[in-house]
Amino acid sequence: MLENGTIPNGSATLPVDVSTAPSIIGINFGNSYASIAVFTEEGVAECIANEDGERQIACALAFHGEEMYIGNQAKQQLVKNSQNTITGFRNLLGKKFSEVPQDKLSVSAPVTQHPSFPDTPAYKVKVLQPAPSPLPVTATNTPTASRVATPRSEPVEVERILTAFEVATIFLASLLQSAEEFLGKKVVGAVISVPSWFDDAQREALSKAAEEAGIPVLQLLDDAGAAAVCTSQSADDVPGDRTQLIVDLGASSLELSLLSIREGLAYSLATLSDSSVGGDEIDSKLIKFFSKEFTKKTKTPLTVAPATNPLDKRAEAKLRLAVEHTKRTLSASPGAATCSVESLRDGLDYTGSINRLRFDMEVRSIYDKVYAKVKELAASAEIDLYDIDEIVYIGGSASLPGLDETLSEGFTESVITPFKAGTVVGGGTGDPTTILARGCAFQAHLLVSLAQESPELLGSFSKGSDQTSVAATSRTIGLLVPREDAEGTMGGIWIPLVFKETPLPCRRTSTFEVDVSGADATVGFELWEVKEGVKNDHIKLPKFEDDEGEEAEEEVKEKTLTKEAYLLSLTLSPQYAVGGKTIVQVQAVVSGSGALDVSLREVLKDSLGAAVTASVAAP
């Protein structure tokens, strides 16, 4: 334990009072919503609610009169007070005004150029502030009866200009306040999620905004890393070695990441970003559907997404707020979901409904876009969709069952998804709306633990360190036990040791039972590098008598192994075989430079331990 421990964060140090642990948090700071997770004394990370009972906190600020609203209360102001409501500020951090797309439709306060800081994006809002106080009472300024009777001056409306940095600071400070009120003590460390496409300037701006808000930042963790940490910590039935696809369908963009998870270590294979696909597009599809229904029922024209006149713009804002509840209902229930809006247009109320089948038909084009981008990502990593073992979803729009059904069509039937595991809603381990915050909380706990035990290791978690830029194996390395009666192309029994895309250095151990015959028998093994692939076959389906068209075909995929490079042979003379069988343990160690060391030994079932050890090194 450290007497006066510190956690390095770049050139700064953050004080850690170990007696207050675990007062650390994880923050998912999205462009549309944020969430806070704390690491509890029970060793779990759970999302907490703010003072308004919100676990999904809208990234929005609104000014109405003398009041400032933050979160979902601010988002409600988009209907009648959109010019004084600020949203979408996270993505502007570290950006210049000239880099902000001006053609993108804004439903809140527009982004302007700050008058005092050239090329700085800012928001212009109107607020009420108290009028100047009267002159102080002095010997020459004695209040008269008329002055005493004069009522207090009303607040005056003034124009206030806030940079994206200032807005982010105010919002992050509110998250910190909510966390400390929940914990009942001061937060000593936080890990904040950040998109992988954020450049150094954006990361620095986010870190500074958090520090200005009073948040002791331990690390800015990539979204994909936070998801990998959470799934590795939370799921007990997921294999330690797997290829993981992360689908982050946010409001404004789609982020895809392909990771190889090897016993808790994540290695990035490929990433892809697309700002043309997002949850806002799904909302627009729903809004258009309900607006057509409204026009059909009331004979009142309503043009939305995009809206042109002020009345239609207000109606669209109301619908955007209402369809969020509709989407949540469709995510959790297979039945129909309603959309109700009071005084949608010209004083007319509207209540409509849509079932999941109709909804999936409306947004099918968006599902197909996501699927096409997933195939593009896999192709860039030179792997087949059949090689992916797990799909992880991030974002509220990724909670839709129709998206999972569309993506799962191209994967193996055994692919793991939160929908199959039943953990996609209700704060489960696979809940897309909480996974990033909980992953950040797990990471924060790890960093604080390292600060108490070995502070020098913390540099390994900094962006750009040697440990974050490691190499990985390109092929799977394993043992082959030759057998004449073996089926397949390998010619024996295959025992994988080090899977491809395993970060280096690594150490892997495998224990298995082998057959032996006679006291002088030896056990022989061959060490190989193999190439993994997928074989595609097309099987013709049976044709019925009344079918006149061409014969239909079904694509069938099968994983394959091909010998690529022979490395060496190992032999072992068993000394403690029982019943014609013995237990063998093999260990493979691959250094950071790729040097391979393999040791083979016979082990006993009782406490006597190892009996024989043989080692060989290969370059």
Coordinates of C-alpha atoms in Angstrom, one line a residue:
M1 CA 0.0 0.0 0.0
L2 CA 1.2 3.5 -0.8
E3 CA 1.6 5.9 2.1
N4 CA 0.8 8.9 -0.2
G5 CA 0.0 7.3 -3.5
T6 CA -0.3 9.2 -6.8
I7 CA -1.6 8.3 -10.1
P8 CA 0.3 9.8 -13.1
N9 CA -1.8 11.4 -15.8
G10 CA 0.6 12.8 -18.4
S11 CA 2.7 15.4 -16.6
A12 CA 0.2 15.8 -13.8
T13 CA -0.4 13.7 -10.8
L14 CA -3.7 12.9 -9.1
P15 CA -3.8 12.3 -5.4
V16 CA -5.3 9.0 -4.2
D17 CA -6.4 8.5 -0.7
V18 CA -6.6 4.8 -0.5
S19 CA -8.8 4.9 2.6
T20 CA -11.6 6.3 0.5
A21 CA -11.5 3.7 -2.3
P22 CA -13.5 2.6 -4.2
S23 CA -14.8 6.2 -4.8
I24 CA -13.9 5.9 -8.5
I25 CA -16.3 6.2 -11.4
G26 CA -16.6 5.5 -15.1
I27 CA -18.2 8.0 -17.5
N28 CA -19.6 7.3 -20.9
F29 CA -19.6 10.8 -22.5
G30 CA -21.5 10.4 -25.7
N31 CA -22.6 13.1 -28.2
S32 CA -26.3 12.4 -27.4
Y33 CA -26.4 10.7 -24.0
A34 CA -24.1 10.1 -21.0
S35 CA -24.1 7.7 -18.2
I36 CA -22.2 7.2 -14.9
A37 CA -21.1 3.9 -13.4
V38 CA -19.5 3.3 -10.0
F39 CA -17.4 0.4 -8.8
T40 CA -19.1 -1.0 -5.7
E41 CA -17.7 -2.8 -2.7
E42 CA -19.2 -6.0 -4.0
G43 CA -16.8 -5.8 -6.9
V44 CA -19.3 -5.0 -9.6
A45 CA -19.8 -1.9 -11.8
E46 CA -23.3 -0.5 -11.9
C47 CA -24.9 2.5 -13.5
I48 CA -26.4 5.1 -11.2
A49 CA -29.1 7.7 -11.7
N50 CA -28.7 11.4 -11.3
E51 CA -30.8 13.6 -9.0
D52 CA -33.6 13.5 -11.6
G53 CA -33.6 9.6 -11.7
E54 CA -32.0 9.4 -15.1
R55 CA -29.5 6.7 -15.9
Q56 CA -29.3 7.8 -19.5
I57 CA -28.6 11.5 -19.2
A58 CA -29.2 13.6 -22.3
C59 CA -26.1 15.7 -23.3
A60 CA -28.1 18.9 -23.4
L61 CA -28.1 22.3 -21.7
A62 CA -31.0 24.8 -21.9
F63 CA -31.5 28.3 -20.7
H64 CA -35.0 29.5 -19.9
G65 CA -35.2 32.9 -18.1
E66 CA -32.9 32.8 -15.1
E67 CA -32.9 29.0 -15.0
M68 CA -30.4 26.6 -16.5
Y69 CA -31.5 23.0 -17.2
I70 CA -29.1 20.0 -17.7
G71 CA -30.0 16.5 -19.1
N72 CA -33.4 15.3 -20.0
Q73 CA -35.1 18.5 -18.6
A74 CA -33.0 20.5 -21.1
K75 CA -33.9 18.2 -24.0
Q76 CA -37.6 18.9 -23.3
Q77 CA -36.9 22.6 -24.1
L78 CA -36.2 21.6 -27.8
V79 CA -40.0 22.0 -28.5
K80 CA -40.6 25.6 -27.4
N81 CA -37.1 26.9 -26.6
S82 CA -34.8 25.3 -29.2
Q83 CA -32.8 28.5 -29.8
N84 CA -31.7 28.5 -26.2
T85 CA -31.1 24.7 -26.0
I86 CA -27.6 23.3 -26.7
T87 CA -27.0 19.7 -28.0
G88 CA -24.2 17.9 -29.9
F89 CA -21.4 19.8 -28.2
R90 CA -19.1 16.8 -27.4
N91 CA -18.1 16.3 -31.0
L92 CA -17.1 20.0 -31.3
L93 CA -14.4 19.7 -28.6
G94 CA -11.0 20.4 -30.1
K95 CA -12.5 21.4 -33.4
K96 CA -12.2 24.7 -35.3
F97 CA -15.3 26.5 -36.5
S98 CA -14.1 26.1 -40.1
E99 CA -14.1 22.3 -39.6
V100 CA -17.8 22.2 -38.5
P101 CA -20.1 21.1 -41.3
Q102 CA -22.5 24.0 -41.9
D103 CA -25.0 22.1 -44.0
K104 CA -26.0 19.7 -41.3
L105 CA -29.5 20.3 -40.0
S106 CA -29.6 21.6 -36.4
V107 CA -32.6 21.1 -34.1
S108 CA -31.0 23.2 -31.3
A109 CA -29.1 26.4 -30.9
P110 CA -27.0 26.8 -34.1
V111 CA -23.2 26.7 -33.9
T112 CA -21.6 30.1 -34.5
Q113 CA -18.1 31.6 -34.6
H114 CA -17.0 33.1 -31.3
P115 CA -16.6 36.9 -31.8
S116 CA -13.5 37.1 -29.5
F117 CA -11.8 33.9 -30.4
P118 CA -11.4 33.4 -34.1
D119 CA -12.3 30.0 -35.6
T120 CA -13.7 28.8 -32.3
P121 CA -17.2 27.1 -32.4
A122 CA -19.7 28.6 -29.9
Y123 CA -23.4 28.8 -29.1
K124 CA -25.3 32.1 -28.7
V125 CA -28.2 32.0 -26.2
K126 CA -30.4 34.5 -24.5
V127 CA -30.7 34.5 -20.7
L128 CA -32.2 36.7 -18.0
Q129 CA -29.8 38.1 -15.4
P130 CA -30.6 40.4 -12.4
A131 CA -30.7 44.1 -13.1
P132 CA -27.9 46.3 -11.8
S133 CA -28.2 46.9 -8.1
P134 CA -29.1 50.4 -6.9
L135 CA -26.5 52.9 -5.6
P136 CA -25.2 52.1 -2.2
V137 CA -26.5 54.3 0.7
T138 CA -24.0 57.1 1.6
A139 CA -24.1 60.4 3.4
T140 CA -24.8 62.1 0.1
N141 CA -27.0 59.4 -1.2
T142 CA -29.8 59.0 1.3
P143 CA -32.8 57.0 0.2
T144 CA -35.9 59.0 -0.1
A145 CA -39.4 57.8 0.5
S146 CA -40.0 57.5 -3.3
R147 CA -36.8 55.5 -3.7
V148 CA -37.8 53.1 -0.9
A149 CA -41.1 52.5 -2.5
T150 CA -39.6 51.8 -5.9
P151 CA -40.0 48.1 -6.7
R152 CA -37.0 46.0 -7.5
S153 CA -36.0 46.2 -11.1
E154 CA -36.9 43.2 -13.3
P155 CA -34.2 40.9 -14.7
V156 CA -32.9 42.0 -18.1
E157 CA -32.4 39.7 -21.1
V158 CA -28.8 39.5 -22.3
E159 CA -27.0 37.5 -24.9
R160 CA -24.5 34.9 -23.7
I161 CA -21.9 33.2 -25.8
L162 CA -20.6 29.8 -24.7
T163 CA -17.9 27.8 -26.4
A164 CA -18.3 24.1 -26.8
F165 CA -15.5 23.7 -24.2
E166 CA -17.5 25.7 -21.6
V167 CA -20.6 23.8 -22.3
A168 CA -18.8 20.4 -21.9
T169 CA -17.3 21.7 -18.7
I170 CA -20.7 22.6 -17.2
F171 CA -22.2 19.3 -18.2
L172 CA -19.3 17.2 -16.9
A173 CA -19.4 19.1 -13.6
S174 CA -23.1 18.0 -13.3
L175 CA -22.1 14.3 -13.8
L176 CA -19.4 14.6 -11.1
Q177 CA -21.9 16.2 -8.7
S178 CA -24.4 13.3 -9.3
A179 CA -21.7 10.7 -8.7
E180 CA -20.4 12.3 -5.5
E181 CA -24.0 12.7 -4.1
F182 CA -24.5 9.0 -4.8
L183 CA -21.3 7.9 -3.2
G184 CA -21.4 10.4 -0.4
K185 CA -17.7 11.2 -0.8
K186 CA -15.3 12.9 -3.1
V187 CA -14.4 11.1 -6.4
V188 CA -10.7 10.3 -6.5
G189 CA -10.5 9.0 -10.1
A190 CA -12.5 8.6 -13.3
V191 CA -12.1 7.0 -16.6
I192 CA -14.0 8.6 -19.5
S193 CA -14.9 6.9 -22.8
V194 CA -13.8 8.5 -26.0
P195 CA -14.4 7.7 -29.7
S196 CA -11.5 6.0 -31.5
W197 CA -11.7 8.6 -34.2
F198 CA -11.0 11.5 -31.8
D199 CA -7.6 13.0 -32.7
D200 CA -5.1 14.3 -30.2
A201 CA -6.5 17.8 -30.2
Q202 CA -10.0 16.5 -29.3
R203 CA -8.7 14.2 -26.7
E204 CA -6.7 17.0 -25.1
A205 CA -9.8 19.3 -25.1
L206 CA -11.9 16.6 -23.5
S207 CA -9.3 16.0 -20.8
K208 CA -9.0 19.7 -20.1
A209 CA -12.8 20.1 -19.9
A210 CA -13.0 17.3 -17.4
E211 CA -10.2 18.8 -15.3
E212 CA -11.9 22.2 -15.4
A213 CA -15.1 20.4 -14.1
G214 CA -13.1 19.0 -11.2
I215 CA -12.9 15.4 -12.5
P216 CA -9.6 13.6 -11.7
V217 CA -9.0 11.9 -15.1
L218 CA -7.2 8.6 -14.9
Q219 CA -7.5 7.7 -18.5
L220 CA -9.4 8.5 -21.7
L221 CA -10.4 5.0 -22.8
D222 CA -11.5 4.2 -26.4
D223 CA -15.1 3.0 -26.7
A224 CA -14.0 -0.3 -28.1
G225 CA -11.6 -0.8 -25.1
A226 CA -14.3 0.0 -22.6
A227 CA -16.7 -2.5 -24.2
A228 CA -13.9 -5.2 -24.2
V229 CA -13.2 -4.6 -20.6
C230 CA -16.8 -4.8 -19.6
T231 CA -17.5 -8.0 -21.5
S232 CA -14.4 -9.7 -20.3
Q233 CA -15.2 -8.8 -16.6
S234 CA -18.9 -9.4 -16.7
A235 CA -19.5 -12.6 -18.7
D236 CA -18.6 -15.9 -17.2
D237 CA -19.8 -18.1 -20.1
V238 CA -17.8 -16.3 -22.8
P239 CA -14.6 -18.1 -24.0
G240 CA -11.3 -16.3 -23.1
D241 CA -10.0 -16.5 -26.7
R242 CA -12.5 -15.0 -29.2
T243 CA -12.9 -12.6 -32.0
Q244 CA -15.2 -9.8 -31.1
L245 CA -17.2 -7.4 -33.3
I246 CA -18.3 -4.1 -31.6
V247 CA -21.2 -2.3 -33.2
D248 CA -21.6 1.2 -31.9
L249 CA -24.7 2.7 -33.4
G250 CA -24.9 6.2 -31.9
A251 CA -27.3 9.0 -32.8
S252 CA -25.0 10.6 -35.3
S253 CA -22.6 7.9 -36.5
L254 CA -21.8 4.2 -36.8
E255 CA -18.5 3.0 -35.2
L256 CA -17.3 -0.6 -35.9
S257 CA -14.4 -2.3 -34.2
L258 CA -13.0 -5.8 -34.7
L259 CA -10.9 -7.1 -31.8
S260 CA -9.1 -10.3 -30.9
I261 CA -9.6 -11.1 -27.2
R262 CA -6.9 -13.4 -25.9
E263 CA -7.3 -14.2 -22.2
G264 CA -8.5 -10.7 -21.3
L265 CA -6.1 -8.8 -23.7
A266 CA -7.6 -7.0 -26.6
Y267 CA -5.9 -6.4 -29.9
S268 CA -7.5 -4.2 -32.5
L269 CA -7.8 -5.8 -36.0
A270 CA -9.7 -3.1 -37.8
T271 CA -12.0 -0.1 -37.2
L272 CA -14.5 1.8 -39.4
S273 CA -16.5 5.0 -38.9
D274 CA -19.4 6.2 -41.0
S275 CA -21.2 9.4 -40.1
S276 CA -24.0 8.7 -42.7
V277 CA -25.5 6.0 -40.6
G278 CA -27.0 6.6 -37.1
G279 CA -29.9 6.5 -34.8
D280 CA -31.1 9.9 -35.9
E281 CA -31.8 8.3 -39.3
I282 CA -33.9 5.7 -37.6
D283 CA -35.8 8.5 -35.8
S284 CA -36.4 10.3 -39.0
K285 CA -37.9 7.1 -40.6
L286 CA -40.3 6.8 -37.6
I287 CA -41.2 10.5 -37.7
K288 CA -42.1 10.3 -41.4
F289 CA -44.2 7.2 -40.7
F290 CA -46.2 8.9 -37.9
S291 CA -46.5 12.2 -39.8
K292 CA -48.1 10.4 -42.7
E293 CA -50.5 8.7 -40.4
F294 CA -51.3 12.1 -38.8
T295 CA -52.0 13.6 -42.2
K296 CA -54.1 10.7 -43.2
K297 CA -56.2 10.8 -40.0
T298 CA -56.6 14.6 -39.7
K299 CA -56.3 15.8 -43.3
T300 CA -53.8 18.3 -42.0
P301 CA -50.5 18.5 -44.0
L302 CA -47.4 17.9 -42.0
T303 CA -43.9 17.9 -43.6
V304 CA -41.0 16.7 -41.4
A305 CA -37.5 15.4 -41.6
P306 CA -36.7 18.0 -42.7
A307 CA -39.3 20.5 -41.7
T308 CA -39.4 23.9 -43.3
N309 CA -41.9 26.2 -41.6
P310 CA -41.9 27.0 -37.8
L311 CA -45.1 25.0 -37.1
D312 CA -43.7 21.9 -38.8
K313 CA -40.4 22.3 -37.0
R314 CA -42.2 22.4 -33.6
A315 CA -44.2 19.3 -34.6
E316 CA -41.0 17.5 -35.6
A317 CA -39.4 18.3 -32.3
K318 CA -42.4 16.9 -30.4
L319 CA -42.3 13.7 -32.5
R320 CA -38.5 13.3 -32.0
L321 CA -39.0 13.3 -28.2
A322 CA -42.0 10.9 -28.5
V323 CA -40.4 8.3 -30.8
E324 CA -37.6 7.7 -28.2
H325 CA -40.2 6.1 -26.0
T326 CA -41.6 4.2 -29.0
K327 CA -38.1 2.8 -29.8
R328 CA -37.6 1.6 -26.2
T329 CA -40.9 -0.2 -26.2
L330 CA -40.1 -1.9 -29.5
S331 CA -36.7 -3.0 -28.1
A332 CA -38.2 -4.6 -25.0
S333 CA -41.5 -6.0 -26.3
P334 CA -42.5 -7.9 -29.4
G335 CA -45.9 -6.2 -29.4
A336 CA -46.9 -2.8 -30.8
A337 CA -45.6 0.5 -29.5
T338 CA -47.5 3.8 -29.4
C339 CA -46.6 7.4 -30.1
S340 CA -48.7 10.0 -28.4
V341 CA -48.3 13.8 -28.8
E342 CA -50.5 16.5 -27.5
S343 CA -51.3 19.3 -30.0
L344 CA -49.0 18.0 -32.6
R345 CA -50.2 20.5 -35.3
D346 CA -52.9 23.1 -35.3
G347 CA -54.1 22.1 -31.9
L348 CA -54.8 18.5 -33.0
D349 CA -53.6 15.6 -30.7
Y350 CA -52.1 12.5 -32.2
T351 CA -51.9 8.9 -31.1
G352 CA -50.5 6.2 -33.4
S353 CA -49.0 2.8 -33.1
I354 CA -46.5 0.6 -34.9
N355 CA -45.6 -3.1 -34.4
R356 CA -42.1 -4.5 -34.6
L357 CA -42.6 -6.1 -38.1
R358 CA -43.7 -2.8 -39.6
F359 CA -41.0 -0.9 -37.8
D360 CA -38.3 -3.3 -39.2
M361 CA -39.7 -2.8 -42.7
E362 CA -39.4 1.0 -42.3
V363 CA -35.8 0.9 -41.1
R364 CA -34.7 -2.1 -43.1
S365 CA -32.5 0.1 -45.3
I366 CA -30.5 1.2 -42.2
Y367 CA -30.0 -2.3 -41.0
D368 CA -28.7 -3.3 -44.4
K369 CA -26.3 -0.3 -44.4
V370 CA -24.9 -1.5 -41.0
Y371 CA -24.6 -5.0 -42.3
A372 CA -22.8 -3.8 -45.5
K373 CA -20.3 -1.8 -43.3
V374 CA -19.7 -4.9 -41.1
K375 CA -18.8 -6.9 -44.2
E376 CA -16.5 -4.1 -45.3
L377 CA -14.8 -4.1 -41.9
A378 CA -14.2 -7.8 -42.0
A379 CA -12.9 -7.7 -45.5
S380 CA -10.4 -5.0 -44.5
A381 CA -9.1 -7.3 -41.7
E382 CA -9.0 -10.2 -44.1
I383 CA -11.3 -12.4 -42.1
D384 CA -14.6 -14.1 -42.7
L385 CA -17.8 -13.2 -40.8
Y386 CA -17.8 -16.9 -39.9
D387 CA -14.7 -16.4 -37.8
I388 CA -16.3 -13.8 -35.5
D389 CA -17.3 -15.4 -32.2
E390 CA -19.1 -12.5 -30.4
I391 CA -21.1 -9.4 -31.3
V392 CA -21.3 -6.5 -28.8
Y393 CA -23.7 -3.7 -29.2
I394 CA -23.2 -0.1 -28.0
G395 CA -25.8 2.7 -28.0
G396 CA -29.6 2.9 -27.6
S397 CA -30.3 2.4 -31.3
A398 CA -28.3 -0.9 -31.1
S399 CA -30.9 -2.3 -28.7
L400 CA -33.2 -3.1 -31.6
P401 CA -33.8 -6.9 -32.1
G402 CA -34.2 -6.3 -35.8
L403 CA -30.6 -5.2 -36.1
D404 CA -29.4 -8.3 -34.4
E405 CA -31.5 -10.5 -36.6
T406 CA -30.1 -8.8 -39.7
L407 CA -26.5 -9.1 -38.6
S408 CA -26.7 -12.6 -37.3
E409 CA -27.7 -14.0 -40.7
G410 CA -24.1 -13.8 -41.9
F411 CA -22.4 -15.3 -38.9
T412 CA -22.1 -18.8 -37.4
E413 CA -25.1 -20.0 -35.5
S414 CA -23.0 -20.2 -32.3
V415 CA -22.1 -16.5 -32.4
I416 CA -22.7 -14.9 -29.0
T417 CA -24.9 -11.8 -28.9
P418 CA -26.6 -10.1 -25.9
F419 CA -30.0 -10.9 -27.4
K420 CA -29.2 -14.6 -27.3
A421 CA -27.9 -14.3 -23.8
G422 CA -30.9 -12.3 -22.7
T423 CA -28.8 -9.5 -21.3
V424 CA -29.6 -6.7 -23.7
V425 CA -32.0 -4.7 -21.5
G426 CA -32.6 -4.0 -17.8
G427 CA -29.0 -3.2 -17.0
G428 CA -27.7 -6.6 -18.0
T429 CA -24.1 -7.4 -18.8
G430 CA -24.9 -6.8 -22.5
D431 CA -27.1 -3.7 -22.1
P432 CA -25.9 -1.4 -24.9
T433 CA -26.8 1.7 -23.0
T434 CA -24.6 0.9 -19.9
I435 CA -21.7 -1.1 -21.3
L436 CA -19.3 1.8 -21.9
A437 CA -19.8 3.4 -18.5
R438 CA -19.4 0.1 -16.7
G439 CA -16.3 -0.8 -18.7
C440 CA -14.8 2.6 -17.7
A441 CA -15.6 1.9 -14.0
F442 CA -13.9 -1.5 -14.2
Q443 CA -10.8 0.2 -15.8
A444 CA -10.8 2.9 -13.2
H445 CA -10.8 0.3 -10.4
L446 CA -7.8 -1.4 -12.1
L447 CA -5.9 1.8 -12.4
V448 CA -6.5 2.8 -8.7
S449 CA -5.4 -0.7 -7.7
L450 CA -2.2 -0.3 -9.7
A451 CA -1.5 3.0 -8.1
Q452 CA -1.7 1.4 -4.7
E453 CA 0.5 -1.6 -5.6
S454 CA 2.8 -0.6 -8.5
P455 CA 2.5 3.0 -9.8
E456 CA 5.2 2.5 -12.4
L457 CA 2.9 0.2 -14.4
L458 CA 0.4 3.0 -15.0
G459 CA 2.5 4.3 -17.9
S460 CA 1.5 1.2 -19.8
F461 CA -2.1 2.6 -20.0
S462 CA -1.1 5.9 -21.6
K463 CA -1.8 6.4 -25.2
G464 CA 1.3 5.9 -27.3
S465 CA 3.1 3.7 -24.8
D466 CA 5.0 0.6 -25.9
Q467 CA 2.4 -1.6 -24.4
T468 CA -0.4 0.0 -26.5
S469 CA 1.5 -0.5 -29.7
V470 CA 2.4 -4.2 -29.5
A471 CA 2.7 -6.8 -32.2
A472 CA 0.6 -9.9 -32.5
T473 CA 0.9 -13.4 -33.9
S474 CA -0.2 -13.7 -37.6
R475 CA -1.0 -17.5 -37.4
T476 CA -2.2 -20.0 -34.9
I477 CA 0.6 -22.1 -33.3
G478 CA -0.2 -25.5 -31.9
L479 CA 0.7 -29.2 -31.5
L480 CA -0.2 -32.0 -33.9
V481 CA -0.3 -35.6 -32.6
P482 CA 0.2 -37.6 -35.9
R483 CA -2.3 -40.4 -36.4
E484 CA -2.8 -42.6 -39.4
D485 CA -6.5 -43.0 -38.9
A486 CA -7.1 -39.2 -38.4
E487 CA -9.7 -37.6 -40.6
G488 CA -9.2 -34.2 -42.3
T489 CA -6.3 -32.5 -43.8
M490 CA -4.2 -32.2 -40.6
G491 CA -3.3 -35.9 -40.4
G492 CA -3.7 -36.1 -36.6
I493 CA -5.1 -34.6 -33.5
W494 CA -4.7 -30.8 -33.4
I495 CA -4.2 -29.0 -30.1
P496 CA -4.0 -25.1 -30.5
L497 CA -1.6 -23.3 -28.1
V498 CA -1.3 -19.7 -29.3
F499 CA -4.2 -18.4 -31.4
K500 CA -3.6 -15.9 -34.2
E501 CA -3.8 -12.2 -33.3
T502 CA -2.5 -12.8 -29.8
P503 CA -0.7 -9.7 -28.4
L504 CA 3.0 -10.3 -27.7
P505 CA 4.6 -11.2 -25.4
C506 CA 2.4 -14.1 -24.3
R507 CA 2.4 -17.3 -22.4
R508 CA 0.0 -20.1 -23.0
T509 CA -0.4 -23.5 -21.2
S510 CA -2.4 -26.5 -22.2
T511 CA -2.9 -29.8 -20.3
F512 CA -4.3 -32.9 -22.0
E513 CA -4.4 -36.7 -21.7
V514 CA -2.6 -38.9 -24.3
D515 CA -2.7 -42.6 -25.0
V516 CA 0.6 -44.6 -24.5
S517 CA 1.4 -48.3 -25.0
G518 CA 4.2 -50.2 -23.3
A519 CA 6.8 -49.0 -20.7
D520 CA 9.3 -47.9 -23.4
A521 CA 6.7 -46.0 -25.5
T522 CA 7.4 -42.4 -26.4
V523 CA 4.9 -39.6 -27.1
G524 CA 5.7 -37.5 -30.2
F525 CA 4.3 -34.1 -31.1
E526 CA 4.9 -31.8 -34.1
L527 CA 4.7 -28.0 -33.6
W528 CA 3.1 -26.2 -36.5
E529 CA 1.9 -22.8 -37.7
V530 CA -1.5 -23.2 -39.3
K531 CA -3.7 -21.0 -41.5
E532 CA -7.3 -20.8 -40.5
G533 CA -9.9 -20.3 -43.2
V534 CA -13.5 -20.8 -44.1
K535 CA -14.7 -23.2 -46.9
N536 CA -17.8 -22.2 -48.8
D537 CA -20.0 -24.9 -50.4
H538 CA -23.3 -24.4 -52.2
I539 CA -25.7 -27.3 -51.7
K540 CA -28.7 -27.6 -54.1
L541 CA -32.0 -27.7 -52.2
P542 CA -34.6 -30.4 -53.1
K543 CA -37.0 -29.3 -55.9
F544 CA -40.7 -29.8 -55.6
E545 CA -42.7 -31.2 -58.5
D546 CA -44.7 -28.0 -59.0
D547 CA -41.5 -25.8 -59.1
E548 CA -40.7 -24.5 -62.6
G549 CA -37.8 -22.2 -61.7
E550 CA -34.1 -22.9 -61.3
E551 CA -32.9 -25.0 -58.5
A552 CA -32.3 -23.1 -55.3
E553 CA -28.9 -23.3 -53.6
E554 CA -27.9 -22.8 -50.0
E555 CA -24.5 -21.6 -48.9
V556 CA -22.8 -23.8 -46.2
K557 CA -19.7 -22.6 -44.5
E558 CA -17.1 -24.7 -42.6
K559 CA -14.0 -23.7 -40.8
T560 CA -10.8 -25.1 -42.1
L561 CA -7.2 -25.6 -40.9
T562 CA -4.2 -25.8 -43.3
K563 CA -0.6 -26.6 -42.4
E564 CA 1.5 -23.5 -43.1
A565 CA 4.9 -23.9 -41.5
Y566 CA 6.5 -26.8 -39.7
L567 CA 8.5 -25.6 -36.6
L568 CA 9.9 -28.6 -34.7
S569 CA 9.2 -32.0 -33.1
L570 CA 9.0 -32.9 -29.4
T571 CA 9.1 -36.3 -27.8
L572 CA 8.5 -37.4 -24.2
S573 CA 9.0 -40.8 -22.6
P574 CA 6.2 -41.3 -20.0
Q575 CA 7.3 -42.6 -16.6
Y576 CA 4.0 -42.4 -14.8
A577 CA 1.4 -43.8 -17.2
V578 CA -1.7 -45.3 -15.6
G579 CA -4.0 -47.6 -17.6
G580 CA -2.3 -46.8 -20.9
K581 CA -2.8 -43.0 -20.4
T582 CA -0.7 -40.1 -19.1
I583 CA -1.3 -36.4 -18.6
V584 CA 0.9 -34.0 -20.6
Q585 CA 1.3 -30.3 -20.1
V586 CA 2.8 -28.0 -22.7
Q587 CA 3.7 -24.4 -22.3
A588 CA 4.5 -22.0 -25.2
V589 CA 6.1 -18.6 -24.5
V590 CA 6.4 -16.1 -27.4
S591 CA 8.5 -13.0 -26.8
G592 CA 7.8 -9.5 -28.1
S593 CA 10.2 -10.1 -30.9
G594 CA 8.5 -13.4 -31.9
A595 CA 11.0 -15.8 -30.4
L596 CA 9.2 -19.0 -29.4
D597 CA 10.1 -21.3 -26.4
V598 CA 8.2 -24.5 -25.9
S599 CA 8.4 -26.8 -22.8
L600 CA 6.7 -30.2 -22.5
R601 CA 6.3 -32.3 -19.4
E602 CA 4.4 -35.2 -17.9
V603 CA 2.4 -34.3 -14.8
L604 CA 0.7 -36.4 -12.1
K605 CA -2.8 -36.3 -10.8
D606 CA -1.6 -36.2 -7.2
S607 CA 0.5 -33.7 -5.4
L608 CA 3.9 -35.0 -6.6
G609 CA 3.8 -32.5 -9.5
A610 CA 5.9 -32.7 -12.6
A611 CA 7.8 -35.8 -13.5
V612 CA 9.7 -35.0 -16.7
T613 CA 10.4 -31.7 -18.5
A614 CA 11.7 -31.2 -22.0
S615 CA 12.4 -27.8 -23.5
V616 CA 13.2 -26.5 -26.9
A617 CA 13.5 -23.0 -28.4
A618 CA 12.6 -22.0 -31.9
P619 CA 13.4 -18.6 -33.5

